[in-house]
Coordinates of C-alpha atoms in Angstrom, one line a residue:
Chain A
M1 CA 69.8 229.9 -67.9
D2 CA 70.2 228.4 -71.3
R3 CA 67.6 226.1 -72.7
L4 CA 70.3 223.8 -74.1
I5 CA 69.3 221.0 -71.8
Y6 CA 65.8 220.8 -73.3
S7 CA 67.2 220.1 -76.7
S8 CA 69.3 217.3 -75.2
L9 CA 66.3 216.0 -73.3
A10 CA 64.4 215.7 -76.5
A11 CA 67.3 213.9 -78.1
M12 CA 67.5 211.5 -75.1
R13 CA 63.8 210.8 -75.3
G14 CA 64.1 210.1 -79.0
L15 CA 67.2 207.8 -78.5
M16 CA 65.3 205.8 -75.9
A17 CA 62.4 205.4 -78.4
K18 CA 65.0 204.3 -81.1
Q19 CA 66.4 201.8 -78.6
A20 CA 62.9 200.4 -78.0
T21 CA 62.4 200.1 -81.8
T22 CA 65.7 198.2 -82.2
A23 CA 64.7 196.1 -79.2
S24 CA 61.4 195.3 -80.9
N25 CA 63.1 194.4 -84.1
L26 CA 65.6 192.1 -82.3
A27 CA 62.7 190.5 -80.3
N28 CA 61.1 189.7 -83.6
V29 CA 64.2 188.2 -85.2
S30 CA 62.4 184.8 -85.4
T31 CA 58.9 186.0 -86.3
T32 CA 57.8 184.5 -89.6
G33 CA 57.4 187.2 -92.3
F34 CA 58.2 190.1 -89.9
R35 CA 59.2 193.4 -91.4
G36 CA 61.6 195.4 -89.3
D37 CA 60.8 199.0 -88.3
M38 CA 63.1 201.9 -89.2
A39 CA 63.4 204.7 -86.8
S40 CA 64.7 208.1 -87.7
A41 CA 65.0 211.6 -86.2
T42 CA 63.7 214.7 -87.9
A43 CA 64.6 218.2 -86.8
T44 CA 61.9 220.5 -85.7
W45 CA 63.2 224.1 -86.1
L46 CA 61.9 226.8 -83.9
R47 CA 61.5 229.9 -86.0
G48 CA 61.6 233.2 -84.3
P49 CA 63.5 236.4 -83.9
G50 CA 67.3 236.0 -83.8
M51 CA 69.3 233.1 -84.9
D52 CA 67.7 229.7 -85.6
G53 CA 70.2 228.1 -83.2
R54 CA 68.2 225.2 -82.0
A55 CA 66.2 222.3 -83.4
A56 CA 64.4 219.8 -81.3
P57 CA 64.7 216.3 -82.7
S58 CA 61.7 214.2 -82.9
E59 CA 62.5 210.5 -83.3
G60 CA 59.9 208.1 -84.8
V61 CA 59.4 205.0 -86.8
I62 CA 59.4 206.3 -90.3
D63 CA 58.8 203.2 -92.3
A64 CA 59.2 199.5 -92.4
D65 CA 62.2 197.8 -93.9
M66 CA 60.7 196.0 -96.9
R67 CA 63.7 193.9 -97.8
V68 CA 62.9 190.2 -98.3
G69 CA 63.8 188.0 -95.4
A70 CA 65.7 184.7 -95.7
V71 CA 63.5 181.9 -97.2
A72 CA 64.0 178.4 -95.7
A73 CA 62.5 175.2 -97.1
T74 CA 60.2 173.5 -94.6
G75 CA 58.5 170.9 -96.9
R76 CA 55.2 171.6 -95.3
A77 CA 52.5 171.9 -98.0
L78 CA 50.8 174.9 -96.3
D79 CA 53.9 177.0 -95.8
V80 CA 54.1 179.6 -98.6
A81 CA 56.9 182.2 -99.2
M82 CA 55.9 185.1 -101.3
E83 CA 58.2 186.0 -104.1
G84 CA 59.3 189.6 -104.8
D85 CA 57.1 192.3 -103.3
A86 CA 53.9 190.2 -103.3
M87 CA 51.8 190.3 -100.1
L88 CA 49.1 188.1 -98.8
G89 CA 45.6 189.5 -98.1
V90 CA 44.2 188.7 -94.7
Q91 CA 41.3 189.8 -92.6
A92 CA 42.5 191.8 -89.6
E93 CA 40.9 191.5 -86.2
N94 CA 38.8 194.6 -86.9
G95 CA 37.4 193.0 -90.0
E96 CA 39.4 195.2 -92.4
E97 CA 41.6 193.9 -95.1
G98 CA 45.3 194.0 -94.4
Y99 CA 48.4 192.6 -96.0
T100 CA 51.2 190.5 -94.6
R101 CA 54.2 188.5 -95.7
R102 CA 53.5 185.8 -93.1
G103 CA 52.9 182.5 -95.0
D104 CA 52.7 179.8 -92.3
L105 CA 49.1 178.8 -93.1
M106 CA 46.9 176.6 -91.0
V107 CA 43.5 175.0 -91.4
S108 CA 41.2 175.5 -88.4
E109 CA 38.6 172.9 -87.3
T110 CA 35.9 174.7 -89.4
G111 CA 38.2 174.5 -92.5
L112 CA 39.0 178.2 -92.3
L113 CA 42.5 178.9 -93.7
T114 CA 44.4 181.2 -91.4
T115 CA 48.0 182.5 -91.0
G116 CA 50.1 181.3 -88.1
D117 CA 48.8 184.1 -85.9
G118 CA 45.2 183.2 -86.5
L119 CA 44.1 185.8 -89.1
P120 CA 41.8 184.4 -91.9
V121 CA 43.4 184.4 -95.3
L122 CA 41.5 186.1 -98.1
G123 CA 40.7 184.4 -101.4
G124 CA 38.7 185.3 -104.4
S125 CA 35.6 186.3 -102.3
G126 CA 36.4 186.8 -98.7
P127 CA 38.0 184.4 -96.2
I128 CA 38.9 181.0 -97.6
T129 CA 37.2 177.9 -96.2
L130 CA 38.5 174.5 -97.3
P131 CA 36.4 171.4 -97.5
P132 CA 37.8 168.3 -95.7
A133 CA 40.7 167.2 -97.8
D134 CA 43.2 164.4 -97.9
K135 CA 45.8 166.5 -99.7
I136 CA 46.2 170.2 -100.1
E137 CA 48.6 171.8 -102.6
I138 CA 49.2 175.5 -103.3
D139 CA 50.7 176.2 -106.7
A140 CA 53.0 179.1 -107.7
G141 CA 50.1 181.3 -108.6
G142 CA 48.6 180.9 -105.2
V143 CA 45.8 178.6 -106.4
I144 CA 44.7 176.0 -103.8
W145 CA 44.2 172.5 -105.1
I146 CA 42.7 169.7 -103.0
Q147 CA 41.9 166.1 -103.1
P148 CA 38.5 165.8 -101.3
K149 CA 38.4 163.5 -98.3
G150 CA 37.8 159.9 -99.4
G151 CA 38.5 160.7 -103.0
N152 CA 40.5 158.4 -105.3
A153 CA 44.2 159.2 -104.9
N154 CA 44.6 159.0 -108.7
D155 CA 42.0 161.5 -109.5
P156 CA 43.2 165.0 -110.6
L157 CA 43.2 167.6 -107.9
Q158 CA 40.3 170.1 -107.7
Q159 CA 40.8 173.8 -107.6
V160 CA 39.0 175.4 -104.6
D161 CA 40.2 179.0 -104.3
Q162 CA 43.1 181.3 -104.9
L163 CA 45.1 183.2 -102.2
K164 CA 44.6 186.9 -102.6
L165 CA 48.1 188.1 -103.5
V166 CA 48.7 191.7 -104.1
N167 CA 51.5 193.9 -105.2
A168 CA 51.9 197.3 -103.5
S169 CA 54.2 198.9 -106.0
G170 CA 52.9 202.3 -106.9
T171 CA 50.8 202.5 -103.7
R172 CA 52.2 203.8 -100.4
I173 CA 51.6 201.2 -97.7
A174 CA 52.5 201.4 -94.1
K175 CA 52.4 199.1 -91.1
S176 CA 49.3 199.6 -88.9
M177 CA 49.1 199.2 -85.2
D178 CA 48.3 195.5 -85.6
G179 CA 51.5 194.8 -87.6
L180 CA 49.6 194.4 -90.9
F181 CA 50.3 196.6 -93.9
R182 CA 47.5 198.8 -95.4
P183 CA 47.5 201.5 -98.0
V184 CA 48.2 204.9 -96.3
A185 CA 45.4 206.5 -98.3
G186 CA 42.9 203.8 -97.2
G187 CA 41.1 201.3 -99.4
T188 CA 42.3 197.9 -100.5
L189 CA 44.8 196.7 -103.1
P190 CA 43.6 194.7 -106.2
S191 CA 44.8 191.1 -106.7
D192 CA 48.0 190.8 -108.7
P193 CA 47.8 188.0 -111.4
D194 CA 51.6 188.0 -111.7
A195 CA 52.3 187.4 -108.0
R196 CA 54.1 184.2 -107.3
V197 CA 54.6 182.1 -104.2
N198 CA 56.8 179.2 -103.2
A199 CA 55.0 176.4 -101.5
G200 CA 56.9 174.3 -98.9
A201 CA 59.1 177.3 -97.9
L202 CA 58.8 180.0 -95.2
E203 CA 60.2 183.5 -95.2
G204 CA 61.7 184.4 -91.9
S205 CA 62.0 187.8 -90.3
N206 CA 64.0 190.4 -92.3
V207 CA 65.7 191.8 -89.2
N208 CA 69.4 191.8 -89.7
A209 CA 70.7 191.1 -86.2
S210 CA 74.2 192.5 -86.8
A211 CA 72.8 195.8 -88.3
A212 CA 70.4 196.0 -85.3
L213 CA 73.3 195.5 -82.9
V214 CA 75.2 198.3 -84.5
D215 CA 72.0 200.5 -84.2
M216 CA 71.9 199.6 -80.6
I217 CA 75.5 200.5 -79.9
G218 CA 75.0 203.7 -81.9
A219 CA 72.0 204.7 -79.9
S220 CA 73.7 204.0 -76.6
R221 CA 76.8 206.1 -77.5
D222 CA 74.6 208.9 -78.8
W223 CA 72.8 208.8 -75.4
E224 CA 76.1 209.1 -73.6
M225 CA 76.9 212.1 -75.7
Q226 CA 73.6 213.8 -74.7
V227 CA 74.3 213.0 -71.0
K228 CA 77.7 214.7 -71.5
M229 CA 75.9 217.7 -73.0
L230 CA 73.7 217.9 -69.9
T231 CA 76.7 217.7 -67.5
T232 CA 78.5 220.3 -69.5
A233 CA 75.4 222.6 -69.3
Q234 CA 75.4 222.0 -65.6
D235 CA 79.1 223.0 -65.3
L236 CA 78.5 226.1 -67.4
D237 CA 75.6 227.1 -65.2
K238 CA 77.6 226.5 -62.1
S239 CA 80.5 228.6 -63.3
S240 CA 78.2 231.5 -64.2
A241 CA 76.6 231.2 -60.8
D242 CA 80.1 231.2 -59.2
L243 CA 81.0 234.5 -61.1
M244 CA 78.0 236.2 -59.6
R245 CA 78.7 235.2 -56.1
L246 CA 79.9 238.1 -53.9
D247 CA 82.2 237.0 -51.1
Chain B
M1 CA 58.8 204.8 -70.9
T2 CA 62.5 204.8 -70.3
T3 CA 62.4 201.1 -69.6
A4 CA 60.4 200.2 -72.7
A5 CA 63.5 198.9 -74.5
L6 CA 64.3 196.7 -71.5
Q7 CA 60.8 195.2 -71.4
V8 CA 60.7 194.7 -75.2
A9 CA 64.0 192.9 -75.1
R10 CA 62.7 190.8 -72.2
T11 CA 59.8 189.5 -74.3
G12 CA 62.4 188.5 -76.9
L13 CA 64.3 186.5 -74.3
D14 CA 61.1 184.9 -73.0
A15 CA 60.0 183.8 -76.5
Q16 CA 63.4 182.5 -77.5
N17 CA 63.6 180.6 -74.2
E18 CA 60.2 179.0 -74.9
R19 CA 61.3 178.1 -78.5
M20 CA 64.3 176.4 -77.0
R21 CA 62.1 174.3 -74.8
V22 CA 60.1 173.3 -77.8
I23 CA 63.3 172.3 -79.6
A24 CA 64.6 170.5 -76.5
N25 CA 61.4 168.5 -76.3
N26 CA 61.6 167.6 -80.0
L27 CA 65.2 166.5 -79.6
A28 CA 64.4 164.6 -76.4
N29 CA 61.7 162.7 -78.4
V30 CA 63.9 161.9 -81.4
N31 CA 63.5 158.1 -80.7
T32 CA 59.9 158.2 -79.5
T33 CA 57.7 156.0 -81.7
G34 CA 55.1 158.0 -83.6
F35 CA 56.2 161.3 -82.1
K36 CA 55.2 164.4 -84.1
K37 CA 57.4 167.5 -83.7
D38 CA 56.2 170.9 -82.6
R39 CA 57.0 174.2 -84.1
A40 CA 56.9 177.4 -82.0
Q41 CA 55.1 180.2 -83.8
F42 CA 56.2 183.7 -83.1
E43 CA 53.7 186.6 -83.1
T44 CA 54.4 190.3 -82.9
L45 CA 52.8 192.0 -79.9
A46 CA 50.6 195.0 -80.4
Y47 CA 52.1 198.4 -81.5
Q48 CA 51.9 201.3 -79.1
N49 CA 50.8 204.5 -80.7
I50 CA 52.8 207.6 -79.9
V51 CA 51.7 209.8 -82.8
S52 CA 49.0 208.6 -85.2
A53 CA 49.6 209.1 -88.9
G54 CA 47.3 211.8 -90.1
A55 CA 47.0 213.5 -86.7
A56 CA 47.3 217.3 -86.8
S57 CA 50.8 218.6 -86.3
A58 CA 50.4 222.3 -86.6
G59 CA 47.5 224.3 -88.1
D60 CA 46.4 222.4 -91.2
Q61 CA 49.5 220.3 -91.4
K62 CA 49.3 216.6 -90.6
F63 CA 51.9 214.1 -89.6
A64 CA 52.8 212.2 -92.8
T65 CA 53.8 209.1 -90.8
G66 CA 52.8 207.7 -87.5
H67 CA 55.2 207.1 -84.6
A68 CA 54.5 203.7 -83.2
L69 CA 56.6 201.5 -81.1
G70 CA 56.5 197.8 -81.2
T71 CA 56.1 196.2 -77.8
G72 CA 57.9 192.9 -78.6
V73 CA 57.1 189.3 -79.4
Q74 CA 55.4 186.3 -78.0
I75 CA 55.0 182.6 -78.9
G76 CA 51.4 182.5 -80.0
A77 CA 51.1 178.8 -80.4
T78 CA 53.1 175.6 -80.9
A79 CA 51.8 173.8 -84.0
K80 CA 52.3 170.0 -84.4
I81 CA 54.0 169.2 -87.7
D82 CA 52.2 166.0 -88.8
S83 CA 54.5 164.8 -91.5
Q84 CA 55.0 161.1 -91.7
G85 CA 57.9 159.6 -89.8
S86 CA 59.9 156.8 -91.4
L87 CA 58.6 153.3 -91.1
N88 CA 61.0 150.8 -89.5
T89 CA 60.4 147.1 -89.8
T90 CA 60.6 145.3 -86.5
G91 CA 59.0 141.9 -87.5
N92 CA 56.9 141.8 -84.3
S93 CA 53.4 140.7 -85.3
L94 CA 51.7 143.3 -83.0
D95 CA 53.8 146.3 -84.0
M96 CA 51.7 148.4 -86.4
A97 CA 52.5 151.6 -88.2
I98 CA 50.0 153.8 -90.1
S99 CA 51.2 154.8 -93.5
G100 CA 49.3 158.0 -94.2
A101 CA 46.8 159.9 -92.1
G102 CA 45.0 158.6 -89.0
F103 CA 45.5 157.6 -85.4
F104 CA 45.0 154.4 -83.4
Q105 CA 42.2 154.7 -80.8
V106 CA 42.9 153.5 -77.3
T107 CA 40.8 153.6 -74.2
Q108 CA 42.2 155.4 -71.2
P109 CA 41.7 154.2 -67.6
D110 CA 38.9 156.8 -67.2
G111 CA 37.1 155.4 -70.2
R112 CA 37.8 158.3 -72.6
T113 CA 39.3 157.6 -76.0
A114 CA 42.8 158.9 -76.7
Y115 CA 44.6 158.9 -80.1
T116 CA 48.1 157.7 -80.8
R117 CA 50.4 157.0 -83.7
D118 CA 52.5 154.8 -81.5
G119 CA 51.7 151.3 -82.8
N120 CA 53.9 149.4 -80.3
F121 CA 51.1 147.0 -79.1
N122 CA 51.3 144.0 -76.9
L123 CA 49.0 141.3 -75.5
S124 CA 47.7 141.8 -72.0
A125 CA 47.4 138.9 -69.6
E126 CA 43.7 138.6 -70.6
G127 CA 44.6 138.4 -74.3
Q128 CA 43.6 142.0 -75.2
I129 CA 45.7 144.0 -77.6
V130 CA 47.0 146.9 -75.5
T131 CA 49.6 149.7 -75.7
S132 CA 52.8 149.4 -73.7
D133 CA 51.0 151.2 -70.9
G134 CA 48.3 148.6 -70.9
M135 CA 45.5 150.8 -72.5
P136 CA 43.3 148.6 -74.7
L137 CA 42.9 149.3 -78.4
S138 CA 39.4 150.6 -79.2
P139 CA 37.3 148.8 -80.4
A140 CA 38.8 146.1 -78.2
I141 CA 40.3 143.0 -79.9
Q142 CA 40.5 139.8 -77.9
V143 CA 43.1 137.2 -78.9
P144 CA 42.1 133.8 -77.7
Q145 CA 44.7 131.7 -75.8
G146 CA 46.8 129.6 -78.1
A147 CA 46.3 131.7 -81.2
T148 CA 49.2 131.7 -83.5
S149 CA 50.3 133.7 -86.5
I150 CA 48.3 136.8 -85.9
T151 CA 48.0 138.7 -89.2
I152 CA 46.8 142.4 -89.5
G153 CA 45.7 143.5 -92.9
A154 CA 46.3 146.9 -94.4
D155 CA 42.6 147.7 -93.7
G156 CA 43.0 146.7 -90.0
T157 CA 41.4 143.2 -90.1
V158 CA 43.0 141.0 -87.5
T159 CA 43.1 137.3 -88.2
A160 CA 44.8 134.4 -86.3
Q161 CA 45.2 130.7 -86.5
L162 CA 43.4 129.2 -83.5
A163 CA 44.4 125.9 -81.9
G164 CA 42.5 123.0 -83.3
Q165 CA 41.2 124.8 -86.4
T166 CA 42.3 124.5 -89.9
E167 CA 40.9 127.9 -91.2
V168 CA 42.1 131.2 -89.9
S169 CA 39.5 133.2 -87.8
E170 CA 38.8 136.9 -87.9
L171 CA 39.3 138.4 -84.4
G172 CA 38.2 141.9 -85.2
K173 CA 38.9 145.0 -87.1
I174 CA 41.1 147.9 -86.0
E175 CA 39.6 151.3 -86.8
T176 CA 41.6 154.5 -87.1
A177 CA 40.5 158.1 -86.6
T178 CA 41.3 161.2 -88.6
F179 CA 40.8 164.8 -87.7
V180 CA 40.1 167.9 -89.8
N181 CA 42.8 169.9 -88.0
V182 CA 45.4 167.5 -86.7
A183 CA 47.5 170.5 -85.5
G184 CA 44.7 171.2 -83.0
L185 CA 45.1 168.0 -81.1
Q186 CA 46.3 168.2 -77.5
S187 CA 49.2 166.1 -76.4
L188 CA 48.6 164.2 -73.2
G189 CA 52.1 162.7 -72.8
N190 CA 52.7 159.0 -73.1
N191 CA 52.4 159.4 -76.9
L192 CA 48.7 160.1 -76.5
M193 CA 46.6 162.8 -78.0
Q194 CA 43.2 164.1 -77.1
E195 CA 40.6 165.8 -79.3
T196 CA 39.9 169.4 -78.7
P197 CA 37.3 171.9 -80.1
A198 CA 40.1 173.0 -82.4
S199 CA 40.8 169.6 -83.8
G200 CA 37.2 168.8 -84.6
A201 CA 35.5 165.5 -83.9
P202 CA 37.3 162.2 -84.9
Q203 CA 36.1 160.6 -88.1
V204 CA 36.4 156.9 -87.4
G205 CA 36.5 154.1 -90.0
A206 CA 38.5 151.3 -91.5
A207 CA 42.1 152.0 -92.4
G208 CA 42.7 152.7 -96.1
T209 CA 39.2 154.3 -96.6
E210 CA 38.2 157.9 -96.8
G211 CA 41.7 159.2 -96.8
R212 CA 42.8 157.1 -93.8
G213 CA 46.3 155.6 -94.1
T214 CA 46.9 151.9 -94.3
I215 CA 48.2 149.7 -91.5
Q216 CA 51.6 148.1 -91.9
Q217 CA 52.0 145.1 -89.6
G218 CA 55.5 144.5 -88.3
S219 CA 56.6 148.1 -88.6
L220 CA 56.8 151.1 -86.2
E221 CA 56.7 154.7 -87.3
A222 CA 59.8 156.6 -86.1
S223 CA 59.6 160.1 -84.7
N224 CA 59.4 162.8 -87.5
V225 CA 62.1 164.9 -85.8
N226 CA 65.0 165.7 -88.1
I227 CA 68.0 166.2 -85.8
V228 CA 70.0 168.4 -88.2
E229 CA 67.0 170.7 -88.7
E230 CA 66.5 170.9 -84.9
L231 CA 70.2 171.6 -84.3
V232 CA 70.2 174.5 -86.8
D233 CA 67.0 175.9 -85.1
M234 CA 68.8 175.5 -81.8
I235 CA 71.8 177.6 -82.9
E236 CA 69.4 180.2 -84.4
T237 CA 67.5 180.4 -81.1
Q238 CA 70.7 180.7 -79.1
R239 CA 71.9 183.6 -81.3
A240 CA 68.6 185.3 -81.1
Y241 CA 68.7 185.0 -77.3
E242 CA 72.1 186.4 -77.3
V243 CA 71.2 189.6 -79.3
N244 CA 68.2 190.2 -77.0
S245 CA 70.3 189.9 -73.9
K246 CA 72.9 192.2 -75.5
M247 CA 70.0 194.7 -75.9
I248 CA 69.2 194.4 -72.2
S249 CA 72.8 195.1 -71.1
S250 CA 73.1 197.9 -73.6
T251 CA 70.0 199.7 -72.3
N252 CA 71.1 199.1 -68.8
D253 CA 74.4 200.7 -69.6
M254 CA 72.6 203.8 -71.0
L255 CA 70.5 204.2 -67.8
Q256 CA 73.5 203.5 -65.6
Y257 CA 75.5 206.2 -67.4
A258 CA 72.8 208.7 -67.0
N259 CA 72.4 207.8 -63.3
Q260 CA 76.0 208.2 -62.6
N261 CA 76.7 211.4 -64.5
L262 CA 73.6 213.4 -63.9
G263 CA 72.7 214.8 -60.5

């Protein structure tokens, strides 16, 4: 019996993984600063005697979609949208440095500056802790200015720290298991003095819902085609069995 | 494995549904005095590793990229947006609004202090300044019977003209509380908030000092909900819900097709 069905099976497995990737993108259509995942299939050729007639596809997430998501003004002083390719340095849960586009910053009860999902934001020297302040402002260069608690409202603001903004151009970065970006080769990225942020605005998810819906329909039609392939193989197998039958 | 896409899309539906509840609550409180709107914060769920980047593929070759599948989304938190609501003049002498940061302190029936921006105060039968639910302002301020023209200064000093006296008398001083992390306060309902380990301890003092806002007598702070913004968010949520439910029906169709045709 032909091994055609195994090629189809591999394709079906891959298509279901692609569907799960699209589902994950669609589920994160409202996640601040989310970068969509891109799935793609690569052919694995089996070399051997005879014709190379079959290639098992292996579907996987190849990269993240790095296009900029829609930026919406919120007016909240601690919301920052990064311009261009700039990324914000944060401390991942395992203590490593990771990079994100998520800019909905919060101040915890200890004054620690975190992203909306609770990761400490890195500054000039490690995680940023802000003293009690009446007013916090973040300028275009990512410098944090505060008016200390109880200070005179007319005094000039004081500089406390600067967000660690990096630019990954020239370095291959990839999304890690925790959803943060890290250089593929390891290590950390240096601060980029030219990186700019927009305070009072938030970048949404960059998932394009209509493109994801098209991917979804594509994957489900491809799936049907593979099922057709399997039923065809079944029919072929049955007819050859019928030919052999002696009666 | 085959149902991964179904489960992932379900997390999307759950999260959008929860966001819709947050928006509905914001809209429902559009006329609530001193209400601060909430914002639902989405978080990506952990990625599931299928193939690690750098794992050996064959011989000395290594996979250049990993193969990881996202497992969906969740609402990690709802953050209070503590922007100032607009101040509306009512002319009632016991209506107060805080212009700037700070909360009024009220004593709950169980003796604990709660915090509110709702400055809709009244006099109780015993002459105490109380909220519309009857919770006394803390520190308590007693207004003697027959007191007229109650005046509350920007710093919270309450004075009144007492019967049979020519000079105005000071009745007490309203103190307000601020928190390091206002977003960490817990809502109790009835416009009240409670301190939590996340909010930090209250810093109590006279209004207008140490960053506390000033008290405006005869005004009430409106809710900071912006109807147009909420309606836009509502439509966005509805659309996101729709695409996630489309994903469920599409994956269901795939499985149904396989079930019907194979066998």
